[in-house]
Amino acid sequence: MPDITEQFHGSDLEKIEAVYHIKKEEITSFSANVNPLGISPLLRTKLAENIDCITSYPDRNYTDLKAAIAAYTGCRPEHILVGNGTTELISLFIDIVSPKKAVILGPTYSEYERSVSLCGGKTSYYPLQEADDFQLNINSFTASLSSDTDLLILCSPNNPTGTAIRRSDMRKILDVCKEKSIYVMVDETYIEFAEDASELTAIPLTEYYNNIFVLRSTSKFFACPGLRLGYAVTGNTDLFSDVDRKKNPWMIHSLAALAGQYMFRDEEYIEKTRSLISSERKRLFEAYSKSPRFRPYKPEGNFMLMKILDEKTDSHALFEKAIKEKMMIRDCSSFPFLSDRFIRICFMNPADNDRLFSCLTG
């Protein structure tokens, strides 16, 4: 195996294939954070039955899709924006807000900083502290916010720390931000995996606050990153109109629009996913906690950040060890405020999880 230090993300299987000469189909990715059950069976059947939908343009307003999302999330259809993945909606929103200064809770997803930079803005990070198990200290955090900030970016549950912000705490953040005229963007890509998602999600707050923009993805929970279907919820009618006016018509294709109408209704699949992730999250947190080699941080989503306690190894070496056995983990040394003492794994099927555990702890 080559001795390299290049950072690989969950979507980099082609690079892995080229560098390590392992067929990407043979790699079990514990880095992509995608539902191990694969796509919804109902979705698979309905897409096959309705493949001819691509012969027509999708509804420009995506009325049926928005109705399905509204029923799934409990928000109003008129508060929903759909887009070609959350990445596009992030870019659109940040372009509209055009922040001169944005504050990002870190370590987190790099696309936020990139989007702010492309709009000519500057970012500063508020670091989650290892001493606090990467849990946000709400009082200290809100006290640090200043009026020269235009935008606050939060990921909940946060990638890669796995920590989440309770809705009661999100209210406190929104209240302070409202006083200081700060927009708040909340990325809830992993919220549906959480044990108490209905108590964590900030979507209900869009009814009461006009300074919040909540993002959701179908890539992770519904295991369809290639579909490129994302959505956002905001109760700010002016902001909604600005984003809606700037986005391209038919931002998502007919198959994606149809897929959303079915995946959100597959209750058996949704419950099966939550049950699997819940049991594996608890089991693996306890298992790794007992290992003298790791310090896992309590996760809320479908992945777990771990500190490497074994001084004889680091994140690069563990990545190499796992990939030799055709398993891909996330080396977290490229995240702000982390180092080569941290890795992230996601929860897959029990047999795969056991295989990785044996590899990392053996």
mmCIF file of C-alpha atoms in Angstrom:
data_model
loop_
_atom_site.group_PDB
_atom_site.id
_atom_site.type_symbol
_atom_site.label_atom_id
_atom_site.label_comp_id
_atom_site.label_asym_id
_atom_site.label_seq_id
_atom_site.Cartn_x
_atom_site.Cartn_y
_atom_site.Cartn_z
ATOM 1 C CA MET A 1 0.000 0.000 0.000
ATOM 2 C CA PRO A 2 1.228 3.526 -0.750
ATOM 3 C CA ASP A 3 2.305 5.699 2.147
ATOM 4 C CA ILE A 4 0.308 8.867 1.555
ATOM 5 C CA THR A 5 -1.138 11.716 3.593
ATOM 6 C CA GLU A 6 -3.803 12.902 1.152
ATOM 7 C CA GLN A 7 -7.186 13.532 2.749
ATOM 8 C CA PHE A 8 -10.087 11.496 1.402
ATOM 9 C CA HIS A 9 -13.759 12.320 1.900
ATOM 10 C CA GLY A 10 -16.701 9.939 1.748
ATOM 11 C CA SER A 11 -17.369 10.783 -1.893
ATOM 12 C CA ASP A 12 -13.788 10.099 -2.984
ATOM 13 C CA LEU A 13 -14.129 6.402 -3.802
ATOM 14 C CA GLU A 14 -12.786 6.932 -7.313
ATOM 15 C CA LYS A 15 -9.623 8.480 -5.871
ATOM 16 C CA ILE A 16 -9.324 5.619 -3.400
ATOM 17 C CA GLU A 17 -9.682 3.168 -6.272
ATOM 18 C CA ALA A 18 -6.901 4.878 -8.231
ATOM 19 C CA VAL A 19 -4.482 5.246 -5.318
ATOM 20 C CA TYR A 20 -4.990 1.919 -3.556
ATOM 21 C CA HIS A 21 -6.006 -0.208 -6.551
ATOM 22 C CA ILE A 22 -9.139 -1.414 -4.779
ATOM 23 C CA LYS A 23 -12.379 -1.509 -6.726
ATOM 24 C CA LYS A 24 -14.725 1.097 -5.303
ATOM 25 C CA GLU A 25 -17.559 -1.446 -5.279
ATOM 26 C CA GLU A 26 -15.548 -3.503 -2.779
ATOM 27 C CA ILE A 27 -15.062 -0.648 -0.322
ATOM 28 C CA THR A 28 -17.362 -0.293 2.679
ATOM 29 C CA SER A 29 -17.462 3.441 3.356
ATOM 30 C CA PHE A 30 -17.654 4.419 7.007
ATOM 31 C CA SER A 31 -16.865 7.958 5.859
ATOM 32 C CA ALA A 32 -19.830 8.958 3.677
ATOM 33 C CA ASN A 33 -22.408 8.853 6.535
ATOM 34 C CA VAL A 34 -25.049 7.338 4.223
ATOM 35 C CA ASN A 35 -27.913 5.119 5.428
ATOM 36 C CA PRO A 36 -26.640 1.500 5.213
ATOM 37 C CA LEU A 37 -30.101 0.239 4.228
ATOM 38 C CA GLY A 38 -29.813 1.835 0.810
ATOM 39 C CA ILE A 39 -32.724 3.577 -0.850
ATOM 40 C CA SER A 40 -36.350 3.159 0.167
ATOM 41 C CA PRO A 41 -37.948 0.011 -1.352
ATOM 42 C CA LEU A 42 -41.059 2.049 -2.129
ATOM 43 C CA LEU A 43 -38.915 4.614 -3.926
ATOM 44 C CA ARG A 44 -37.140 1.923 -5.946
ATOM 45 C CA THR A 45 -40.461 0.454 -7.109
ATOM 46 C CA LYS A 46 -42.146 3.762 -7.907
ATOM 47 C CA LEU A 47 -39.206 5.189 -9.841
ATOM 48 C CA ALA A 48 -39.084 2.082 -12.001
ATOM 49 C CA GLU A 49 -42.828 2.238 -12.617
ATOM 50 C CA ASN A 50 -42.743 5.939 -13.483
ATOM 51 C CA ILE A 51 -39.526 6.246 -15.467
ATOM 52 C CA ASP A 52 -41.469 7.897 -18.304
ATOM 53 C CA CYS A 53 -41.834 11.014 -16.151
ATOM 54 C CA ILE A 54 -38.545 12.213 -17.651
ATOM 55 C CA THR A 55 -40.373 12.836 -20.934
ATOM 56 C CA SER A 56 -42.017 15.899 -19.332
ATOM 57 C CA TYR A 57 -40.752 18.972 -17.555
ATOM 58 C CA PRO A 58 -41.338 18.878 -13.803
ATOM 59 C CA ASP A 59 -43.888 21.211 -12.255
ATOM 60 C CA ARG A 60 -42.051 24.530 -11.967
ATOM 61 C CA ASN A 61 -43.526 25.064 -8.482
ATOM 62 C CA TYR A 62 -42.998 21.449 -7.331
ATOM 63 C CA THR A 63 -46.424 21.511 -5.695
ATOM 64 C CA ASP A 64 -46.761 17.783 -4.986
ATOM 65 C CA LEU A 65 -43.179 17.495 -3.768
ATOM 66 C CA LYS A 66 -43.588 20.414 -1.380
ATOM 67 C CA ALA A 67 -46.826 18.894 -0.075
ATOM 68 C CA ALA A 68 -44.974 15.648 0.695
ATOM 69 C CA ILE A 69 -42.151 17.524 2.453
ATOM 70 C CA ALA A 70 -44.667 19.587 4.436
ATOM 71 C CA ALA A 71 -46.463 16.451 5.622
ATOM 72 C CA TYR A 72 -43.130 14.888 6.581
ATOM 73 C CA THR A 73 -41.705 17.891 8.448
ATOM 74 C CA GLY A 74 -44.868 19.526 9.781
ATOM 75 C CA CYS A 75 -44.203 22.885 8.154
ATOM 76 C CA ARG A 76 -46.188 24.851 5.596
ATOM 77 C CA PRO A 77 -45.711 24.098 1.888
ATOM 78 C CA GLU A 78 -45.367 27.819 1.198
ATOM 79 C CA HIS A 79 -42.302 27.910 3.476
ATOM 80 C CA ILE A 80 -40.408 25.250 1.499
ATOM 81 C CA LEU A 81 -37.721 25.812 -1.130
ATOM 82 C CA VAL A 82 -36.368 22.845 -3.067
ATOM 83 C CA GLY A 83 -32.985 22.658 -4.728
ATOM 84 C CA ASN A 84 -30.321 20.590 -6.418
ATOM 85 C CA GLY A 85 -28.951 19.310 -3.118
ATOM 86 C CA THR A 86 -28.344 21.403 -0.004
ATOM 87 C CA THR A 87 -25.031 22.604 -1.454
ATOM 88 C CA GLU A 88 -26.861 24.664 -4.061
ATOM 89 C CA LEU A 89 -29.286 26.058 -1.479
ATOM 90 C CA ILE A 90 -26.383 26.971 0.809
ATOM 91 C CA SER A 91 -24.762 28.904 -2.026
ATOM 92 C CA LEU A 92 -28.019 30.632 -2.996
ATOM 93 C CA PHE A 93 -28.847 31.655 0.563
ATOM 94 C CA ILE A 94 -25.371 32.960 1.335
ATOM 95 C CA ASP A 95 -25.292 34.819 -1.978
ATOM 96 C CA ILE A 96 -28.606 36.522 -1.110
ATOM 97 C CA VAL A 97 -27.571 37.425 2.448
ATOM 98 C CA SER A 98 -24.086 38.407 1.177
ATOM 99 C CA PRO A 99 -22.481 38.499 4.619
ATOM 100 C CA LYS A 100 -19.424 40.639 5.207
ATOM 101 C CA LYS A 101 -18.720 38.564 8.303
ATOM 102 C CA ALA A 102 -19.998 35.099 9.105
ATOM 103 C CA VAL A 103 -19.464 33.084 12.269
ATOM 104 C CA ILE A 104 -19.259 29.313 11.904
ATOM 105 C CA LEU A 105 -19.476 26.822 14.723
ATOM 106 C CA GLY A 106 -16.501 24.539 14.216
ATOM 107 C CA PRO A 107 -15.062 22.094 13.469
ATOM 108 C CA THR A 108 -17.578 21.509 10.702
ATOM 109 C CA TYR A 109 -18.319 21.072 6.992
ATOM 110 C CA SER A 110 -15.933 23.117 4.807
ATOM 111 C CA GLU A 111 -18.520 24.146 2.192
ATOM 112 C CA TYR A 112 -19.912 26.856 4.483
ATOM 113 C CA GLU A 113 -16.657 28.796 4.587
ATOM 114 C CA ARG A 114 -16.134 28.294 0.862
ATOM 115 C CA SER A 115 -19.560 29.752 0.010
ATOM 116 C CA VAL A 116 -18.988 32.786 2.211
ATOM 117 C CA SER A 117 -15.589 33.339 0.627
ATOM 118 C CA LEU A 118 -17.035 33.150 -2.898
ATOM 119 C CA CYS A 119 -19.387 35.983 -1.962
ATOM 120 C CA GLY A 120 -16.505 38.115 -0.761
ATOM 121 C CA GLY A 121 -17.211 37.647 2.928
ATOM 122 C CA LYS A 122 -14.932 36.689 5.775
ATOM 123 C CA THR A 123 -15.478 33.937 8.303
ATOM 124 C CA SER A 124 -14.442 33.383 11.867
ATOM 125 C CA TYR A 125 -14.902 30.162 13.802
ATOM 126 C CA TYR A 126 -16.303 29.689 17.265
ATOM 127 C CA PRO A 127 -14.590 26.472 18.351
ATOM 128 C CA LEU A 128 -16.392 23.708 20.175
ATOM 129 C CA GLN A 129 -14.164 22.687 23.058
ATOM 130 C CA GLU A 130 -12.799 19.179 23.537
ATOM 131 C CA ALA A 131 -12.901 19.833 27.296
ATOM 132 C CA ASP A 132 -16.700 20.211 26.989
ATOM 133 C CA ASP A 133 -16.967 17.016 24.893
ATOM 134 C CA PHE A 134 -17.609 19.346 21.947
ATOM 135 C CA GLN A 135 -20.963 20.377 23.448
ATOM 136 C CA LEU A 136 -21.884 24.011 22.863
ATOM 137 C CA ASN A 137 -21.873 26.304 25.895
ATOM 138 C CA ILE A 138 -24.898 28.413 24.975
ATOM 139 C CA ASN A 139 -24.315 31.313 27.383
ATOM 140 C CA SER A 140 -20.658 31.715 26.448
ATOM 141 C CA PHE A 141 -21.466 31.384 22.763
ATOM 142 C CA THR A 142 -24.290 33.921 22.646
ATOM 143 C CA ALA A 143 -22.206 36.367 24.686
ATOM 144 C CA SER A 144 -19.504 36.163 22.008
ATOM 145 C CA LEU A 145 -21.813 37.223 19.162
ATOM 146 C CA SER A 146 -21.351 40.799 18.023
ATOM 147 C CA SER A 147 -23.421 43.176 15.919
ATOM 148 C CA ASP A 148 -20.813 43.264 13.159
ATOM 149 C CA THR A 149 -21.739 39.647 12.343
ATOM 150 C CA ASP A 150 -24.203 39.214 9.483
ATOM 151 C CA LEU A 151 -24.585 35.447 9.444
ATOM 152 C CA LEU A 152 -24.291 32.559 11.882
ATOM 153 C CA ILE A 153 -23.882 29.051 10.464
ATOM 154 C CA LEU A 154 -24.767 26.014 12.555
ATOM 155 C CA CYS A 155 -24.828 22.308 11.725
ATOM 156 C CA SER A 156 -27.018 20.226 14.041
ATOM 157 C CA PRO A 157 -26.145 17.419 14.573
ATOM 158 C CA ASN A 158 -22.737 18.793 13.754
ATOM 159 C CA ASN A 159 -20.353 17.052 11.389
ATOM 160 C CA PRO A 160 -17.892 15.742 12.593
ATOM 161 C CA THR A 161 -18.500 16.135 16.343
ATOM 162 C CA GLY A 162 -21.958 14.531 16.346
ATOM 163 C CA THR A 163 -23.265 17.056 18.865
ATOM 164 C CA ALA A 164 -26.644 18.763 18.487
ATOM 165 C CA ILE A 165 -28.374 21.936 19.674
ATOM 166 C CA ARG A 166 -31.643 21.497 21.566
ATOM 167 C CA ARG A 167 -34.576 23.537 20.290
ATOM 168 C CA SER A 168 -34.802 25.461 23.571
ATOM 169 C CA ASP A 169 -31.170 26.507 23.140
ATOM 170 C CA MET A 170 -31.765 27.340 19.495
ATOM 171 C CA ARG A 171 -34.456 29.773 20.656
ATOM 172 C CA LYS A 172 -31.894 31.503 22.866
ATOM 173 C CA ILE A 173 -29.498 31.779 19.949
ATOM 174 C CA LEU A 174 -32.195 33.133 17.649
ATOM 175 C CA ASP A 175 -33.298 35.700 20.228
ATOM 176 C CA VAL A 176 -29.769 37.075 20.573
ATOM 177 C CA CYS A 177 -29.250 37.016 16.802
ATOM 178 C CA LYS A 178 -32.555 38.809 16.276
ATOM 179 C CA GLU A 179 -31.406 41.633 18.545
ATOM 180 C CA LYS A 180 -28.153 41.922 16.612
ATOM 181 C CA SER A 181 -29.704 41.536 13.098
ATOM 182 C CA ILE A 182 -27.903 38.253 12.422
ATOM 183 C CA TYR A 183 -29.288 35.644 10.042
ATOM 184 C CA VAL A 184 -28.991 32.034 11.212
ATOM 185 C CA MET A 185 -28.512 29.135 8.798
ATOM 186 C CA VAL A 186 -29.089 25.709 10.359
ATOM 187 C CA ASP A 187 -27.989 22.617 8.461
ATOM 188 C CA GLU A 188 -30.062 19.622 9.602
ATOM 189 C CA THR A 189 -28.637 17.063 7.180
ATOM 190 C CA TYR A 190 -28.300 14.469 9.977
ATOM 191 C CA ILE A 191 -31.262 15.397 12.196
ATOM 192 C CA GLU A 192 -33.475 12.514 11.093
ATOM 193 C CA PHE A 193 -31.001 9.984 12.493
ATOM 194 C CA ALA A 194 -31.239 11.515 15.978
ATOM 195 C CA GLU A 195 -32.936 9.665 18.808
ATOM 196 C CA ASP A 196 -35.233 12.594 19.541
ATOM 197 C CA ALA A 197 -35.304 14.344 16.167
ATOM 198 C CA SER A 198 -38.721 15.885 16.807
ATOM 199 C CA GLU A 199 -37.309 17.643 19.885
ATOM 200 C CA LEU A 200 -34.125 18.772 18.165
ATOM 201 C CA THR A 201 -35.276 20.119 14.807
ATOM 202 C CA ALA A 202 -35.446 23.867 14.397
ATOM 203 C CA ILE A 203 -38.103 23.701 11.670
ATOM 204 C CA PRO A 204 -40.977 24.594 14.068
ATOM 205 C CA LEU A 205 -39.114 27.806 14.918
ATOM 206 C CA THR A 206 -39.520 29.038 11.345
ATOM 207 C CA GLU A 207 -43.114 29.885 12.307
ATOM 208 C CA TYR A 208 -41.943 32.402 14.912
ATOM 209 C CA TYR A 209 -38.565 33.704 13.756
ATOM 210 C CA ASN A 210 -37.806 35.429 10.448
ATOM 211 C CA ASN A 211 -34.020 35.226 10.825
ATOM 212 C CA ILE A 212 -33.680 31.456 10.405
ATOM 213 C CA PHE A 213 -33.088 29.313 7.314
ATOM 214 C CA VAL A 214 -33.187 25.536 7.910
ATOM 215 C CA LEU A 215 -31.639 23.109 5.430
ATOM 216 C CA ARG A 216 -32.377 19.407 4.934
ATOM 217 C CA SER A 217 -30.866 16.816 2.606
ATOM 218 C CA THR A 218 -32.055 13.468 1.271
ATOM 219 C CA SER A 219 -28.490 12.296 0.576
ATOM 220 C CA LYS A 220 -27.734 10.759 3.966
ATOM 221 C CA PHE A 221 -30.938 9.536 5.617
ATOM 222 C CA PHE A 222 -32.580 8.435 2.371
ATOM 223 C CA ALA A 223 -29.301 7.155 0.894
ATOM 224 C CA CYS A 224 -29.563 8.944 -2.442
ATOM 225 C CA PRO A 225 -26.719 11.483 -2.765
ATOM 226 C CA GLY A 226 -26.768 11.036 -6.532
ATOM 227 C CA LEU A 227 -30.369 12.213 -6.723
ATOM 228 C CA ARG A 228 -29.318 15.735 -5.651
ATOM 229 C CA LEU A 229 -32.517 16.627 -3.811
ATOM 230 C CA GLY A 230 -32.396 19.096 -0.955
ATOM 231 C CA TYR A 231 -34.828 21.527 0.621
ATOM 232 C CA ALA A 232 -34.919 24.513 2.919
ATOM 233 C CA VAL A 233 -37.557 25.950 5.236
ATOM 234 C CA THR A 234 -37.975 29.605 6.153
ATOM 235 C CA GLY A 235 -40.868 31.713 7.364
ATOM 236 C CA ASN A 236 -39.264 34.906 6.066
ATOM 237 C CA THR A 237 -41.370 35.694 3.000
ATOM 238 C CA ASP A 238 -38.954 38.321 1.658
ATOM 239 C CA LEU A 239 -35.993 35.976 1.970
ATOM 240 C CA PHE A 240 -38.032 33.172 0.433
ATOM 241 C CA SER A 241 -38.941 35.357 -2.537
ATOM 242 C CA ASP A 242 -35.358 36.500 -3.040
ATOM 243 C CA VAL A 243 -33.992 32.940 -3.093
ATOM 244 C CA ASP A 244 -36.888 31.683 -5.210
ATOM 245 C CA ARG A 245 -36.381 34.490 -7.713
ATOM 246 C CA LYS A 246 -32.647 33.912 -8.029
ATOM 247 C CA LYS A 247 -32.692 30.119 -8.388
ATOM 248 C CA ASN A 248 -32.842 28.515 -11.789
ATOM 249 C CA PRO A 249 -36.192 27.138 -12.978
ATOM 250 C CA TRP A 250 -36.491 23.360 -12.725
ATOM 251 C CA MET A 251 -33.668 23.173 -10.200
ATOM 252 C CA ILE A 252 -34.380 19.486 -9.721
ATOM 253 C CA HIS A 253 -35.316 16.996 -12.394
ATOM 254 C CA SER A 254 -38.525 14.984 -12.789
ATOM 255 C CA LEU A 255 -37.159 11.799 -11.190
ATOM 256 C CA ALA A 256 -35.972 13.681 -8.099
ATOM 257 C CA ALA A 257 -39.311 15.469 -7.795
ATOM 258 C CA LEU A 258 -41.137 12.161 -8.050
ATOM 259 C CA ALA A 259 -38.734 10.454 -5.635
ATOM 260 C CA GLY A 260 -39.481 12.975 -2.915
ATOM 261 C CA GLN A 261 -43.177 12.300 -3.167
ATOM 262 C CA TYR A 262 -42.583 8.648 -2.239
ATOM 263 C CA MET A 263 -39.533 8.488 0.019
ATOM 264 C CA PHE A 264 -41.043 10.764 2.656
ATOM 265 C CA ARG A 265 -44.089 8.477 2.825
ATOM 266 C CA ASP A 266 -42.216 5.204 3.278
ATOM 267 C CA GLU A 267 -42.894 4.935 7.005
ATOM 268 C CA GLU A 268 -41.677 1.345 7.289
ATOM 269 C CA TYR A 269 -38.299 2.271 5.809
ATOM 270 C CA ILE A 270 -38.029 5.410 7.952
ATOM 271 C CA GLU A 271 -38.757 3.493 11.154
ATOM 272 C CA LYS A 272 -36.399 0.650 10.202
ATOM 273 C CA THR A 273 -33.609 3.156 9.586
ATOM 274 C CA ARG A 274 -34.124 4.923 12.903
ATOM 275 C CA SER A 275 -34.271 1.634 14.776
ATOM 276 C CA LEU A 276 -31.052 0.332 13.203
ATOM 277 C CA ILE A 277 -29.083 3.537 13.774
ATOM 278 C CA SER A 278 -30.406 3.900 17.318
ATOM 279 C CA SER A 279 -29.356 0.400 18.371
ATOM 280 C CA GLU A 280 -25.960 0.556 16.615
ATOM 281 C CA ARG A 281 -25.232 4.041 17.954
ATOM 282 C CA LYS A 282 -25.756 2.860 21.535
ATOM 283 C CA ARG A 283 -23.925 -0.439 21.043
ATOM 284 C CA LEU A 284 -20.881 1.041 19.323
ATOM 285 C CA PHE A 285 -20.553 3.990 21.684
ATOM 286 C CA GLU A 286 -20.420 1.544 24.586
ATOM 287 C CA ALA A 287 -18.013 -0.788 22.764
ATOM 288 C CA TYR A 288 -15.512 1.898 21.809
ATOM 289 C CA SER A 289 -15.818 3.489 25.264
ATOM 290 C CA LYS A 290 -14.468 0.259 26.748
ATOM 291 C CA SER A 291 -11.475 0.240 24.425
ATOM 292 C CA PRO A 292 -8.295 1.792 25.871
ATOM 293 C CA ARG A 293 -7.400 2.962 22.360
ATOM 294 C CA PHE A 294 -10.282 5.410 21.840
ATOM 295 C CA ARG A 295 -12.319 8.156 23.460
ATOM 296 C CA PRO A 296 -15.656 8.335 21.611
ATOM 297 C CA TYR A 297 -17.820 11.450 21.917
ATOM 298 C CA LYS A 298 -21.522 10.837 22.455
ATOM 299 C CA PRO A 299 -23.189 11.079 19.041
ATOM 300 C CA GLU A 300 -26.628 12.370 18.083
ATOM 301 C CA GLY A 301 -26.493 11.455 14.390
ATOM 302 C CA ASN A 302 -25.381 8.383 12.444
ATOM 303 C CA PHE A 303 -21.649 8.923 12.926
ATOM 304 C CA MET A 304 -19.221 9.213 15.810
ATOM 305 C CA LEU A 305 -16.098 11.261 16.423
ATOM 306 C CA MET A 306 -13.348 9.460 18.316
ATOM 307 C CA LYS A 307 -10.054 10.589 19.822
ATOM 308 C CA ILE A 308 -7.142 8.203 19.411
ATOM 309 C CA LEU A 309 -5.606 7.494 22.822
ATOM 310 C CA ASP A 310 -3.008 5.041 21.574
ATOM 311 C CA GLU A 311 0.150 7.153 21.171
ATOM 312 C CA LYS A 312 1.693 4.559 18.855
ATOM 313 C CA THR A 313 -0.727 5.376 16.030
ATOM 314 C CA ASP A 314 -2.592 8.296 14.456
ATOM 315 C CA SER A 315 -5.483 9.008 12.086
ATOM 316 C CA HIS A 316 -3.377 8.464 8.955
ATOM 317 C CA ALA A 317 -2.156 5.069 10.133
ATOM 318 C CA LEU A 318 -5.650 3.955 11.093
ATOM 319 C CA PHE A 319 -6.987 5.058 7.721
ATOM 320 C CA GLU A 320 -4.305 2.938 6.057
ATOM 321 C CA LYS A 321 -5.040 -0.009 8.312
ATOM 322 C CA ALA A 322 -8.768 0.098 7.547
ATOM 323 C CA ILE A 323 -8.420 0.637 3.801
ATOM 324 C CA LYS A 324 -6.187 -2.423 3.558
ATOM 325 C CA GLU A 325 -9.244 -4.355 4.688
ATOM 326 C CA LYS A 326 -11.427 -2.462 2.200
ATOM 327 C CA MET A 327 -13.024 -0.204 4.798
ATOM 328 C CA MET A 328 -12.861 3.593 4.602
ATOM 329 C CA ILE A 329 -12.935 5.785 7.701
ATOM 330 C CA ARG A 330 -12.629 9.586 7.942
ATOM 331 C CA ASP A 331 -9.250 10.951 8.921
ATOM 332 C CA CYS A 332 -10.272 14.157 10.738
ATOM 333 C CA SER A 333 -6.898 15.898 10.712
ATOM 334 C CA SER A 334 -8.110 18.316 8.014
ATOM 335 C CA PHE A 335 -10.967 19.688 10.125
ATOM 336 C CA PRO A 336 -10.379 23.011 11.913
ATOM 337 C CA PHE A 337 -9.487 22.533 15.609
ATOM 338 C CA LEU A 338 -8.922 18.802 15.207
ATOM 339 C CA SER A 339 -5.698 16.909 14.461
ATOM 340 C CA ASP A 340 -4.318 13.520 13.543
ATOM 341 C CA ARG A 341 -5.582 12.300 16.907
ATOM 342 C CA PHE A 342 -9.172 12.135 15.627
ATOM 343 C CA ILE A 343 -11.171 9.879 13.314
ATOM 344 C CA ARG A 344 -14.859 9.691 12.434
ATOM 345 C CA ILE A 345 -16.860 6.590 11.613
ATOM 346 C CA CYS A 346 -20.491 6.190 10.603
ATOM 347 C CA PHE A 347 -22.813 3.387 11.645
ATOM 348 C CA MET A 348 -23.371 0.689 9.067
ATOM 349 C CA ASN A 349 -24.931 -2.777 9.320
ATOM 350 C CA PRO A 350 -23.982 -4.691 12.500
ATOM 351 C CA ALA A 351 -21.688 -7.165 10.714
ATOM 352 C CA ASP A 352 -19.748 -4.354 9.006
ATOM 353 C CA ASN A 353 -19.568 -2.395 12.253
ATOM 354 C CA ASP A 354 -18.118 -5.425 14.014
ATOM 355 C CA ARG A 355 -15.553 -5.910 11.252
ATOM 356 C CA LEU A 356 -14.385 -2.299 11.574
ATOM 357 C CA PHE A 357 -14.287 -2.538 15.363
ATOM 358 C CA SER A 358 -12.039 -5.592 15.153
ATOM 359 C CA CYS A 359 -9.781 -3.783 12.670
ATOM 360 C CA LEU A 360 -9.418 -0.596 14.711
ATOM 361 C CA THR A 361 -9.092 -2.197 18.131
ATOM 362 C CA GLY A 362 -7.155 -5.339 17.152
#
